[in-house]
Short mmCIF file of C-alpha atoms and ligand atoms in Angstrom, two decimals:
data_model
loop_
_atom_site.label_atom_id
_atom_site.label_comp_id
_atom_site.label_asym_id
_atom_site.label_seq_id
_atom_site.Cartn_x
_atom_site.Cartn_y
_atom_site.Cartn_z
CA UNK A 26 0.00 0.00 0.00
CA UNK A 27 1.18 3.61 -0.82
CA UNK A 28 -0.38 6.17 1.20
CA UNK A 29 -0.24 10.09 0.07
CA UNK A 30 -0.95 13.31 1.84
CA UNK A 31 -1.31 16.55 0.83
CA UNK A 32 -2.33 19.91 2.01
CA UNK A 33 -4.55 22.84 0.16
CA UNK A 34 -5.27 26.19 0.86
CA UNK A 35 -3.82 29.11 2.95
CA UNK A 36 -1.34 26.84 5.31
CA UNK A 37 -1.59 26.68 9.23
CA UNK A 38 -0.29 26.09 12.08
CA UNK A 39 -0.17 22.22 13.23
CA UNK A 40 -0.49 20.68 9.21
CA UNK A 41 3.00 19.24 9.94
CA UNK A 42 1.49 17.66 13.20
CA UNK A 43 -1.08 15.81 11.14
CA UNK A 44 1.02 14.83 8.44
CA UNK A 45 3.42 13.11 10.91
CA UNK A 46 0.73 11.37 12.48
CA UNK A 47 -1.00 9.66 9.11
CA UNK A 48 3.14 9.04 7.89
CA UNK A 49 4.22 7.62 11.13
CA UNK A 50 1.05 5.26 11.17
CA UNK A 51 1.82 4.52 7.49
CA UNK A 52 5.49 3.53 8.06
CA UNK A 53 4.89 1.69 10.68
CA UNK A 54 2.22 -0.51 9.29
CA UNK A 55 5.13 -1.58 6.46
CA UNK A 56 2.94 0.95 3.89
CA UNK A 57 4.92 3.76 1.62
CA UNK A 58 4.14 6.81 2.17
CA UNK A 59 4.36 9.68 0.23
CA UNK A 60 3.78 14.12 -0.15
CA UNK A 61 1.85 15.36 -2.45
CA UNK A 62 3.44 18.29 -3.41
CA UNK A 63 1.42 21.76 -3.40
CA UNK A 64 -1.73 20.84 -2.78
CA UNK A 65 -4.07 19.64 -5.96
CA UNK A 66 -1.25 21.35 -8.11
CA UNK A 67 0.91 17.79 -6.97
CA UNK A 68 -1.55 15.65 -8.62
CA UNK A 69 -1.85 17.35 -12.28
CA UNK A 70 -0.64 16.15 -15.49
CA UNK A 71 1.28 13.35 -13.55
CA UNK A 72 1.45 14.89 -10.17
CA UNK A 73 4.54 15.32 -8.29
CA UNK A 74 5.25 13.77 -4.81
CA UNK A 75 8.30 13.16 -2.49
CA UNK A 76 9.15 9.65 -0.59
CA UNK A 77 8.50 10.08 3.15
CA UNK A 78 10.46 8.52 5.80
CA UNK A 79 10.76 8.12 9.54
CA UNK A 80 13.74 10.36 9.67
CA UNK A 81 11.84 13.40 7.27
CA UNK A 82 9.11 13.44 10.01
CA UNK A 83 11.71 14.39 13.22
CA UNK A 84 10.78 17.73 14.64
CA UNK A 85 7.54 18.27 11.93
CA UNK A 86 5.32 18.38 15.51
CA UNK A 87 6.40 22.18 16.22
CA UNK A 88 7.23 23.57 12.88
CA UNK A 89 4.63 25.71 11.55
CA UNK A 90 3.57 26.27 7.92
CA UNK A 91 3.51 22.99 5.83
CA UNK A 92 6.52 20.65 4.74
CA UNK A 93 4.72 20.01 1.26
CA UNK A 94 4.04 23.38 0.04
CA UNK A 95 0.16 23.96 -0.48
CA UNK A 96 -1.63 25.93 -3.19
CA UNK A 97 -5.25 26.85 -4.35
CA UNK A 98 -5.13 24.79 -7.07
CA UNK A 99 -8.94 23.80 -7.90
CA UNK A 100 -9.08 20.81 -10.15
CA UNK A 101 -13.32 21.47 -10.47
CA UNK A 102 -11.90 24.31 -12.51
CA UNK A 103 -9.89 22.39 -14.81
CA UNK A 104 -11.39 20.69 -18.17
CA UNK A 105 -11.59 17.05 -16.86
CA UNK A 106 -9.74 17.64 -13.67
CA UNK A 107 -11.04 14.91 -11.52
CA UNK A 108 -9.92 12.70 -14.38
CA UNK A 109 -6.59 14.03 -14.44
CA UNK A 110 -6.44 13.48 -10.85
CA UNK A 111 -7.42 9.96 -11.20
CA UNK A 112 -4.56 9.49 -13.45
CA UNK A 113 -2.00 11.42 -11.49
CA UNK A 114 -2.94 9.20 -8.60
CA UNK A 115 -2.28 5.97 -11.07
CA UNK A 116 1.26 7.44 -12.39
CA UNK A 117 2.27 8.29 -8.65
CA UNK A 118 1.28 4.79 -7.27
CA UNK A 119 -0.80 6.33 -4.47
CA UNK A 120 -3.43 3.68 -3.07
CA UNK A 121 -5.21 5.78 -0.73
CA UNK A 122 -5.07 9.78 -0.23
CA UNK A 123 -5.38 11.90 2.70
CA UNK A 124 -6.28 15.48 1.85
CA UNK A 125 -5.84 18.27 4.79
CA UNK A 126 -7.40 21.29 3.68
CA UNK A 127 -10.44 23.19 4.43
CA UNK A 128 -13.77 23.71 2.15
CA UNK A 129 -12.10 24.30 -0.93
CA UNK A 130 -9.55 21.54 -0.42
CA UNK A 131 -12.24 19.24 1.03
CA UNK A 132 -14.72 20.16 -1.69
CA UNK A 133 -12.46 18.68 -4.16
CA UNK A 134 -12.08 15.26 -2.10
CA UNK A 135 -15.45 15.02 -1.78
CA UNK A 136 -15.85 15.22 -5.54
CA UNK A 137 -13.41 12.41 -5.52
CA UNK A 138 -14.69 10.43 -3.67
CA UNK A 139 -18.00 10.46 -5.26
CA UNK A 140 -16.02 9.00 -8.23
CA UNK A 141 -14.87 6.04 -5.91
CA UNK A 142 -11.55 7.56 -5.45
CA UNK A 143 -10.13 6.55 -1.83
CA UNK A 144 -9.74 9.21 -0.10
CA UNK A 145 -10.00 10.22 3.53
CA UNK A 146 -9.77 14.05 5.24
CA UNK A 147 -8.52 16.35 7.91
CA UNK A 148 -10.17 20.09 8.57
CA UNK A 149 -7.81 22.69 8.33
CA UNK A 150 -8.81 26.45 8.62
CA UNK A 151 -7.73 29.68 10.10
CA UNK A 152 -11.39 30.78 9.59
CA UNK A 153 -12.91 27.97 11.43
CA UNK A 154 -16.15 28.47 9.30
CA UNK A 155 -15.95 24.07 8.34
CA UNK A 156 -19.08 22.46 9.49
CA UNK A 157 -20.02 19.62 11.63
CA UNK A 158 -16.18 20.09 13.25
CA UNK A 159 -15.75 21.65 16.48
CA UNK A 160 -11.94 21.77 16.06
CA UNK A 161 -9.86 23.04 12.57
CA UNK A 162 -6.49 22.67 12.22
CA UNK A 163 -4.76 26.42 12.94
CA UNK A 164 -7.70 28.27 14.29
CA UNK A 165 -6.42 27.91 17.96
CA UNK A 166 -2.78 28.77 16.91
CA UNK A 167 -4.23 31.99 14.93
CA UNK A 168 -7.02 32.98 17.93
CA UNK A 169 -3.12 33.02 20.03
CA UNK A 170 -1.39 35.29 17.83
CA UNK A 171 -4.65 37.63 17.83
CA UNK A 172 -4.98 37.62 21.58
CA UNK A 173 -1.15 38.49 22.01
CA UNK A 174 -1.71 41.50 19.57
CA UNK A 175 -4.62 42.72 21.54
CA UNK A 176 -2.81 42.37 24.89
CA UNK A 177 0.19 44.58 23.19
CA UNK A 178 -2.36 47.20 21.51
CA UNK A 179 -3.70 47.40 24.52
CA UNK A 180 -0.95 48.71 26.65
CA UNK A 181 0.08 51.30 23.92
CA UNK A 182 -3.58 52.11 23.32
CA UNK A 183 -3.93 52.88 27.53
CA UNK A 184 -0.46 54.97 27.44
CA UNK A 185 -1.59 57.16 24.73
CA UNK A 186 -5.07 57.35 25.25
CA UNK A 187 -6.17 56.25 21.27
CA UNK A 188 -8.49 53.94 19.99
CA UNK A 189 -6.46 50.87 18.46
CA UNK A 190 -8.07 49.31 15.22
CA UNK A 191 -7.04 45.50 14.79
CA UNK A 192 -7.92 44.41 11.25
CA UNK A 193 -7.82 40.21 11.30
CA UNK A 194 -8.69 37.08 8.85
CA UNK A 195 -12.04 36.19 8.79
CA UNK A 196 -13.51 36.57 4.58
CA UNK A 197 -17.15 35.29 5.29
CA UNK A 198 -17.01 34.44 8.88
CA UNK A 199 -15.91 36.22 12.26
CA UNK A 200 -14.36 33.34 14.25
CA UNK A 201 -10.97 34.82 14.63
CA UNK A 202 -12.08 38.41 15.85
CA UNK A 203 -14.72 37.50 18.20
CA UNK A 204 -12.86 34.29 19.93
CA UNK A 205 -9.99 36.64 19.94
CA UNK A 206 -11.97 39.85 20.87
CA UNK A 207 -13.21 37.75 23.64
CA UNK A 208 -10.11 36.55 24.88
CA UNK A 209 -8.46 39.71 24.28
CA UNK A 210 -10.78 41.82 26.11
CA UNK A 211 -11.85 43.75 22.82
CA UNK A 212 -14.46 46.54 23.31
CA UNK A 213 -15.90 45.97 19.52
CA UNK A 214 -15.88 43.38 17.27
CA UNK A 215 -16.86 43.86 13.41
CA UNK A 216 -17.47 40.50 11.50
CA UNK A 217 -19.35 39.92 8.21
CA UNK A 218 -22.20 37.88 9.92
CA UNK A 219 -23.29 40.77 12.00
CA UNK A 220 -23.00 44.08 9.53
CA UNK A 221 -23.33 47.21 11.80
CA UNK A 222 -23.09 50.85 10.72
CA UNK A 223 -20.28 53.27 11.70
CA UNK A 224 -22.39 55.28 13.53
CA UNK A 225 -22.78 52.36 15.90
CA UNK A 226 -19.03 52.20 15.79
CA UNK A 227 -18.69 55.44 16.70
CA UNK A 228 -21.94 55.73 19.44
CA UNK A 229 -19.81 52.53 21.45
CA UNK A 230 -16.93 54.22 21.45
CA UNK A 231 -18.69 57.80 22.60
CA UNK A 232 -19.68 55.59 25.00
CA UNK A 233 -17.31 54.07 26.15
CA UNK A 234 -15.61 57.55 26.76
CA UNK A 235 -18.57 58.46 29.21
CA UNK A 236 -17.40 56.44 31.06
CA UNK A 237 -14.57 57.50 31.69
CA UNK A 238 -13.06 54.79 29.09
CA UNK A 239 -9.65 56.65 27.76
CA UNK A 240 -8.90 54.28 24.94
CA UNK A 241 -10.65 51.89 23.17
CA UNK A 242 -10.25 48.28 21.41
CA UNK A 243 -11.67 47.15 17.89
CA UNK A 244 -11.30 44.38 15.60
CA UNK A 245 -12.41 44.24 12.63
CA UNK A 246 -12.66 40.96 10.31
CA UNK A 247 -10.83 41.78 6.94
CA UNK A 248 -14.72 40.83 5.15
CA UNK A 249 -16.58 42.92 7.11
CA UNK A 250 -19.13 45.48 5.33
CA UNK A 251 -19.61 48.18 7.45
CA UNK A 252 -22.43 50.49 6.31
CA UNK A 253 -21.37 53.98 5.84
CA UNK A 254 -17.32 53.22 4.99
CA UNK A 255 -16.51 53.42 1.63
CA UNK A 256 -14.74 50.16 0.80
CA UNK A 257 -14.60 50.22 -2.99
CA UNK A 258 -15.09 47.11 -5.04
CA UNK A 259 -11.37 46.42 -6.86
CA UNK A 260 -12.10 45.11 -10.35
CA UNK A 261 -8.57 44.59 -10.33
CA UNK A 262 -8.41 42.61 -7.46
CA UNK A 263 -6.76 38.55 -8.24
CA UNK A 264 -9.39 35.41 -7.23
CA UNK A 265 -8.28 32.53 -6.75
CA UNK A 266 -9.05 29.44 -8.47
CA UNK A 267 -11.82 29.06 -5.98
CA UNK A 268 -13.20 31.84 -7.39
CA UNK A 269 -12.47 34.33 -3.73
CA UNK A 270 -11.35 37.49 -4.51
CA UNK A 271 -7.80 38.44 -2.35
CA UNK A 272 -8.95 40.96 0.34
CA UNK A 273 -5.40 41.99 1.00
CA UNK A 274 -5.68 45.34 -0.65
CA UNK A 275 -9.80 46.27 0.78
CA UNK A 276 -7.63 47.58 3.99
CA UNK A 277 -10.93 47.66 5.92
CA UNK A 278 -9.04 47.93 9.20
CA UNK A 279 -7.23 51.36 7.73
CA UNK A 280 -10.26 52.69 6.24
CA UNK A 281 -12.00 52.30 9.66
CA UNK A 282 -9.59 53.88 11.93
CA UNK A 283 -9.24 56.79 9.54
CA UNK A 284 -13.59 57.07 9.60
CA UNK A 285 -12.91 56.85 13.58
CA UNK A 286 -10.95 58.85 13.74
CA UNK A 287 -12.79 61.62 11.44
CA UNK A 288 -15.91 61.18 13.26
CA UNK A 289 -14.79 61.37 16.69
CA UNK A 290 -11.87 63.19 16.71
CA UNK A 291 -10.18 60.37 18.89
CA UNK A 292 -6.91 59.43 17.90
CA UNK A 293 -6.75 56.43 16.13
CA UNK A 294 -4.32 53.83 14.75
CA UNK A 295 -5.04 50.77 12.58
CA UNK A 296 -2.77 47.11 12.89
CA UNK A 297 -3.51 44.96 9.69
CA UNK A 298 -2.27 41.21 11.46
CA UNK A 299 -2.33 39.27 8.13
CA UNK A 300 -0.36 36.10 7.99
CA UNK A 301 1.39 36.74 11.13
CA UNK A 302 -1.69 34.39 12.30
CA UNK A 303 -0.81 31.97 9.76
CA UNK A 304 3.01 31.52 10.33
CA UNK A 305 5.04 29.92 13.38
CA UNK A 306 4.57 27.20 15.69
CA UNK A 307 1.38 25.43 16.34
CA UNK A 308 0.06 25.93 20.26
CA UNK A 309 -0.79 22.70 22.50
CA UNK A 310 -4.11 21.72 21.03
CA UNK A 311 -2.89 22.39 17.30
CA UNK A 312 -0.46 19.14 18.24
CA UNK A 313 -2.63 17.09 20.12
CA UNK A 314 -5.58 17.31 17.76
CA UNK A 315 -3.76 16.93 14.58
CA UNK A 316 -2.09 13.90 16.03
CA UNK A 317 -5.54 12.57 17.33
CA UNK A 318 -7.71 13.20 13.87
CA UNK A 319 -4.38 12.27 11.97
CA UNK A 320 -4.09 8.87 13.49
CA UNK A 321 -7.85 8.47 13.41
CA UNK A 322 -8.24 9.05 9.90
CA UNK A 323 -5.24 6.71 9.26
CA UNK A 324 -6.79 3.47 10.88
CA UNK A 325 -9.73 3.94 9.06
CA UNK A 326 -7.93 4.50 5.78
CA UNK A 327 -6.11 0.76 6.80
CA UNK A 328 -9.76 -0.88 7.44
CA UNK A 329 -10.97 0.32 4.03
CA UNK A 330 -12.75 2.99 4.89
CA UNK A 331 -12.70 6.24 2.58
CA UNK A 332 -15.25 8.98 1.77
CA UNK A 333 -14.80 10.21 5.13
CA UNK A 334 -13.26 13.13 7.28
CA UNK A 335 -11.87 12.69 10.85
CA UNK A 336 -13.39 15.75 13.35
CA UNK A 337 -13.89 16.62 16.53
CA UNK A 338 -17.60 16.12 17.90
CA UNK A 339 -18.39 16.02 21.34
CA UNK A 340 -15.01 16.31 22.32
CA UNK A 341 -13.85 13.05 20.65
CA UNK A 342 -12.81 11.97 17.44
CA UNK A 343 -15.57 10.93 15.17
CA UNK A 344 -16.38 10.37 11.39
CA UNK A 345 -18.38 12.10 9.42
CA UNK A 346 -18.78 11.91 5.57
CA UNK A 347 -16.45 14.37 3.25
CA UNK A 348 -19.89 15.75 1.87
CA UNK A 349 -21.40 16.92 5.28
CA UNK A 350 -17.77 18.69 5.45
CA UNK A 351 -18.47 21.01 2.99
CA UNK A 352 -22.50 20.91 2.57
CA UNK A 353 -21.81 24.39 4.50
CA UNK A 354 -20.53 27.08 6.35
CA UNK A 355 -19.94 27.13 10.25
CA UNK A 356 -20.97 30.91 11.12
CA UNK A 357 -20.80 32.98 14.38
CA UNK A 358 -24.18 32.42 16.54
CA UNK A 359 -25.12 35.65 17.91
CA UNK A 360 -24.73 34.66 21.44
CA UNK A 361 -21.06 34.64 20.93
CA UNK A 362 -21.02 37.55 19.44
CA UNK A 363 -22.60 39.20 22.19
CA UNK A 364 -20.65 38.42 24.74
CA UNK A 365 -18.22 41.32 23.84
CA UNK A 366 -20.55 44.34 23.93
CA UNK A 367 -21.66 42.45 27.76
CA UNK A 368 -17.92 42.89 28.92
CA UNK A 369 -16.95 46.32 26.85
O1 F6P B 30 -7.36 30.40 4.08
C1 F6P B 30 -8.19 31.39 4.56
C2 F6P B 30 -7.49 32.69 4.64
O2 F6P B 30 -6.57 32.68 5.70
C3 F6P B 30 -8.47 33.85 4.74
O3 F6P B 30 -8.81 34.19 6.04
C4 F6P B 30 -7.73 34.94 4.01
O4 F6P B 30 -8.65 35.84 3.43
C5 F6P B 30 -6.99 34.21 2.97
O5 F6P B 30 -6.74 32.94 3.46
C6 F6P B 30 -5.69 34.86 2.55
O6 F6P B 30 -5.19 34.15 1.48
P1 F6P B 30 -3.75 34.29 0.88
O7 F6P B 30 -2.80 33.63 1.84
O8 F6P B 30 -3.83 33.55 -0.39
O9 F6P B 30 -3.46 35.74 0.75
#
C-alpha cells in the first residue's frame, strides 16, 4: 500500500502535526508513504510527490507552515480535472489519499470520492467556518497570535489614550475576531455575519468615553461590510481558483480607523495582522488534535474505509462523511457575538 498526503489552501499552524501522524502510522504498518506536493497542483498532469520517511518526520510536531508546500489549485476548474487526478494518482502509485485542507480543499475530495476515489480528510482552517467540526487545524494557533496583539495594543492604546483598530482574517465568517476579541478583552468586534453601521461604531466608542473609558479596542474581520465606509469594489483585485477574490488590498481595518478617527476626533491607529496568524509554531491543542484526527483518519484508511473526514464532535474523534464537510458554512451564533458588547 502507498499512502499520500497533501495539504490545500492558505497553510496553518499544526499541518505538519497531522502529516506526521498519518506518515508515522503509514510507516509503521510496512505501507509507503508519500507528499503530495502543493496541494491539488501535486496531482496534475502526472502529479509530483516526495518519498517520506521516519527520519523526514523528526521535529515536523512544532514547525509551523507545511513541509509540502500547499496551493489553491482547484481541479473542479480544470477541463476534466477529476480525471486528471485519477490518473496522477495511477502514475504516482498512491493507493489511498489523505487530503488536509479546508472547504475548498475538502470540496475537491469530496468530488473524488464520489467517483470512488479513496480518499479520507482532515479540517484545516484559520477561519474555522468548516461544518459539523468543532476543532480546525490552525484556528487555535491563529485565535493566540490575535490575543497576544490585543494584549500589546492594549498597553500602547492605555499609554496614549487612542483607539487601536485591529484588522484580522475572517472573509465570510468572524471566528478569529470574536474568539480573539473575547479573549483579548476587545471593546468591539466587526465580523461579516453581524454588519453594523459606523455610527454604531462610533456611538460605542462615545460611550465608552462616558465612562470614563480613555482608549478603546476594535477588531475588525478583513470581510466585514460596514455600512457607511466606503470600501470600494477592486475590479482589479486577483481570485483565486476558488473563485475568492484576495482581500489583502480592501484595507478595511485602515479605512476604519481613519472614519474613527474623522468622526470622533479620537486618535486612532489601525494594525492589519495578516499572515502573522498563519506563520510559526502550532500551540498545544494544534499538536494534540492533529495527532488525534491524523491517526484516526489513518486506521480507518487501513480498514478500508474512505469517503470520510476525521473531526472533533463532542469532544472526541468521530467520522463524518467528506460531503457533510463542505454541505456548508460554520458561522458565528449571535450569542457569541454578544458576549463582547456584555464585557466592553
Ligand atoms: O485560508 C483562509 C485565509 O486565511 C483567509 O482568512 C484569508 O482571506 C486568505 O486565506 C488569505 O489568502 P492568501 O494567503 O492567499 O493571501
Amino acid at each position: 500500500m502507498r499512502v499520500g498526503v497533501l495539504t490545500g489552501g492558505g497553510d496553518a499552524a499544526g499541518l505538519n502535526a497531522a502529516i506526521r501522524a498519518v506518515g508515522r502510522t503509514t510507516l509503521r504498518s510496512g505501507s509507503e508513504f508519500v507528499g503530495v506536493v502543493n496541494g491539488w497542483a501535486g496531482l496534475l498532469d502526472g502529479g509530483e510527490t516526495i518519498a517520506l520517511d521516519d527520519r523526514s518526520l523528526i521535529g515536523a510536531l512544532r514547525e509551523g507552515g507545511t513541509m509540502l508546500g500547499s496551493s489553491r489549485t482547484n481541479p473542479l476548474a480544470i477541463d476534466r480535472g477529476l480525471e486528471n487526478v485519477e490518473a496522477s494518482l495511477a502514475a504516482q502509485g498512491i493507493d489511498a489519499l489523505v487530503a488536509i485542507g479546508g472547504d475548498d480543499t475538502l470540496s475537491v475530495a469530496a468530488r473524488l470520492a464520489e467517483r470512488g476515489v479513496p480518499v479520507v480528510g482532515l479540517p484545516k482552517t484559520v477561519d474555522f467556518d468548516l461544518a459539523v467540526t468543532e476543532y480546525c487545524i490552525g484556528f487555535d494557533s491563529a485565535v493566540a497570535i490575535v490575543v497576544e496583539a490585543l494584549d500589546r495594543l492594549h498597553t500602547t492604546a492605555a499609554s496614549h489614550h487612542r483607539v487601536m483598530v485591529c484588522e484580522v482574517m475572517g472573509r465570510a465568517s468572524g471566528w478569529l475576531a470574536v474568539m480573539g476579541g473575547i479573549a483579548g478583552g476587545a471593546d468591539l468586534v466587526v465580523i461579516p455575519e453581524f454588519p453594523i453601521s459606523l455610527d454604531q461604531v462610533v456611538e460605542v466608542l462615545n460611550e465608552r468615553k462616558s465612562r470614563g473609558r480613555m482608549y478603546s479596542i476594535v477588531v475588525v474581520a478583513e470581510g466585514a461590510e460596514i455600512e457607511g465606509l466606503h470600501v470600494p469594489d477592486d475590479p482589479a483585485a486577483p481570485k483565486d481558483a476558488f473563485g475568492h477574490v484576495s482581500l489583502s488590498q480592501r484595507a478595511v481595518g485602515e479605512r476604519l480607523g481613519g472614519a474613527i478617527l474623522h468622526a470622533t476626533g479620537h486618535e486612532t491607529r489601525a494594525t492589519v495582522l495578516g499572515h502573522v496568524q498563519r506563520g510559526g509554531s502550532p500551540v498545544v491543542s494544534d499538536r494534540i488534535w492533529p495527532t488525534r484526527l491524523g491517526l484516526a483518519v489513518t486506521d480507518a484508511l487501513f480498514e478500508g474505509t474512505f469517503g470520510i473526514c476525521a473531526i472533533v464532535q463532542d469532544g472526541g474523534v468521530a467520522f463524518v462523511p467528506l460531503s457533510d464537510v463542505v454541505a456548508s458554512q460554520k458561522r458565528v451564533p449571535r450569542s457569541l457575538y454578544d458576549v463582547v458588547a456584555r464585557v466592553n
